[in-house]
Amino acid sequence: GQNIDQPTEMTATEGAIVQINCTYQTSGFNGLFWYQQHAGEAPTFLSYNVLDGLEEKGRFSSFLSRSKGYSYLLLKELQMKDSASYLCAVMRGDYKLSFGAGTTVTVRA
Amino acid sequence: GAVVSQHPSRVICKSGTSVKIECRSLDFQATTMFWYRQFPKKSLMLMATSNEGSKATYEQGVEKDKFLINHASLTLSTLTVTSAHPEDSSFYICSARGLSGSGVSEEQFFGPGTRLTVL
């Protein structure tokens, strides 16, 4: 089966940095996605990693280590609007996505 | 980026009726569309994969006779929840994967979701 683990909740202060970890065990691997989802809305794409290393895109960065089955999403200079659920999703060998349960990030003033 | 629409955004129906949800890719051709459902504070669970012009493939535990999927064109897939019951109440989200200039794109573009409430 597919197993994707990420923390349930994280809280941080406005302007701070938060790192959301994701570990996975899946049947095949064709890349890892991070999505942001606000309550009652569809997920929006944040990042895609298929090779090891760090991908930086503005305030958000994502890291992947395929040998360790590990990724993290780094959110810098947190803003109140970053309060949302962050979903780690692995594209399996059959090119279908398996999602983690999501990490709810709360940004406090 | 690519845009995917869903209609309706919200629907309330009586138990026993059927509900059809449409998913459209507005500015690209979607070779494959996916249907997910999401319960409150839970993650997305893949229900089925639909490929244009062929039968949908369903994930384990999903009743294909209850959740009918039709992918009649490269821009439209429909999910029909037949004989809906209160336990079918959920947030249904579709996504589309299309053709990029270099071949099949791995990225999925998500629709805004449909909130189904069965009374």
CSV table of C-alpha atoms in Angstrom, one decimal, chain A residues 30 33 35 37 40-45 48 87 91-92 94-97 99-102, chain B residues 34 36 38 41-44 46 49 57 59 91 93 97 106-108 110-113 115:
chain,number,residue,atom,x,y,z
A,30,ASN,CA,7.5,9.7,-10.4
A,33,PHE,CA,4.2,17.5,-5.2
A,35,TYR,CA,-0.1,21.7,-2.6
A,37,GLN,CA,-5.4,24.1,0.3
A,40,GLY,CA,-13.5,24.4,1.2
A,41,GLU,CA,-11.3,25.1,-1.8
A,42,ALA,CA,-9.4,22.9,-4.2
A,43,PRO,CA,-5.6,22.4,-3.8
A,44,THR,CA,-3.3,24.8,-5.5
A,45,PHE,CA,0.1,23.7,-6.8
A,48,TYR,CA,7.2,19.5,-7.8
A,87,LEU,CA,-0.6,18.5,1.3
A,91,MET,CA,3.1,10.5,-8.0
A,92,ARG,CA,3.3,6.7,-8.0
A,94,ASP,CA,1.2,4.4,-12.3
A,95,TYR,CA,1.2,8.2,-12.5
A,96,LYS,CA,-1.6,8.5,-10.0
A,97,LEU,CA,-1.3,10.8,-6.9
A,99,PHE,CA,-1.9,12.3,-0.8
A,100,GLY,CA,-0.8,12.6,2.8
A,101,ALA,CA,-3.4,13.7,5.3
A,102,GLY,CA,-2.2,17.3,5.2
B,34,PHE,CA,-9.1,12.1,-11.9
B,36,TYR,CA,-11.2,12.6,-5.7
B,38,GLN,CA,-12.4,14.6,0.6
B,41,LYS,CA,-10.2,17.6,7.7
B,42,LYS,CA,-9.1,14.6,5.7
B,43,SER,CA,-6.9,14.3,2.7
B,44,LEU,CA,-8.0,13.7,-0.9
B,46,LEU,CA,-8.6,9.1,-5.4
B,49,THR,CA,-9.2,7.7,-13.3
B,57,THR,CA,-10.6,2.6,-13.8
B,59,GLU,CA,-9.7,2.5,-7.0
B,91,PHE,CA,-16.4,17.4,-1.3
B,93,ILE,CA,-12.7,17.4,-6.6
B,97,ARG,CA,-3.7,16.1,-16.8
B,106,GLU,CA,2.9,15.1,-15.0
B,107,GLU,CA,1.2,18.0,-13.3
B,108,GLN,CA,-2.5,17.7,-12.4
B,110,PHE,CA,-7.5,20.8,-9.9
B,111,GLY,CA,-11.0,22.0,-10.2
B,112,PRO,CA,-12.6,24.2,-7.5
B,113,GLY,CA,-14.5,21.2,-6.1
B,115,ARG,CA,-19.8,20.3,-2.2
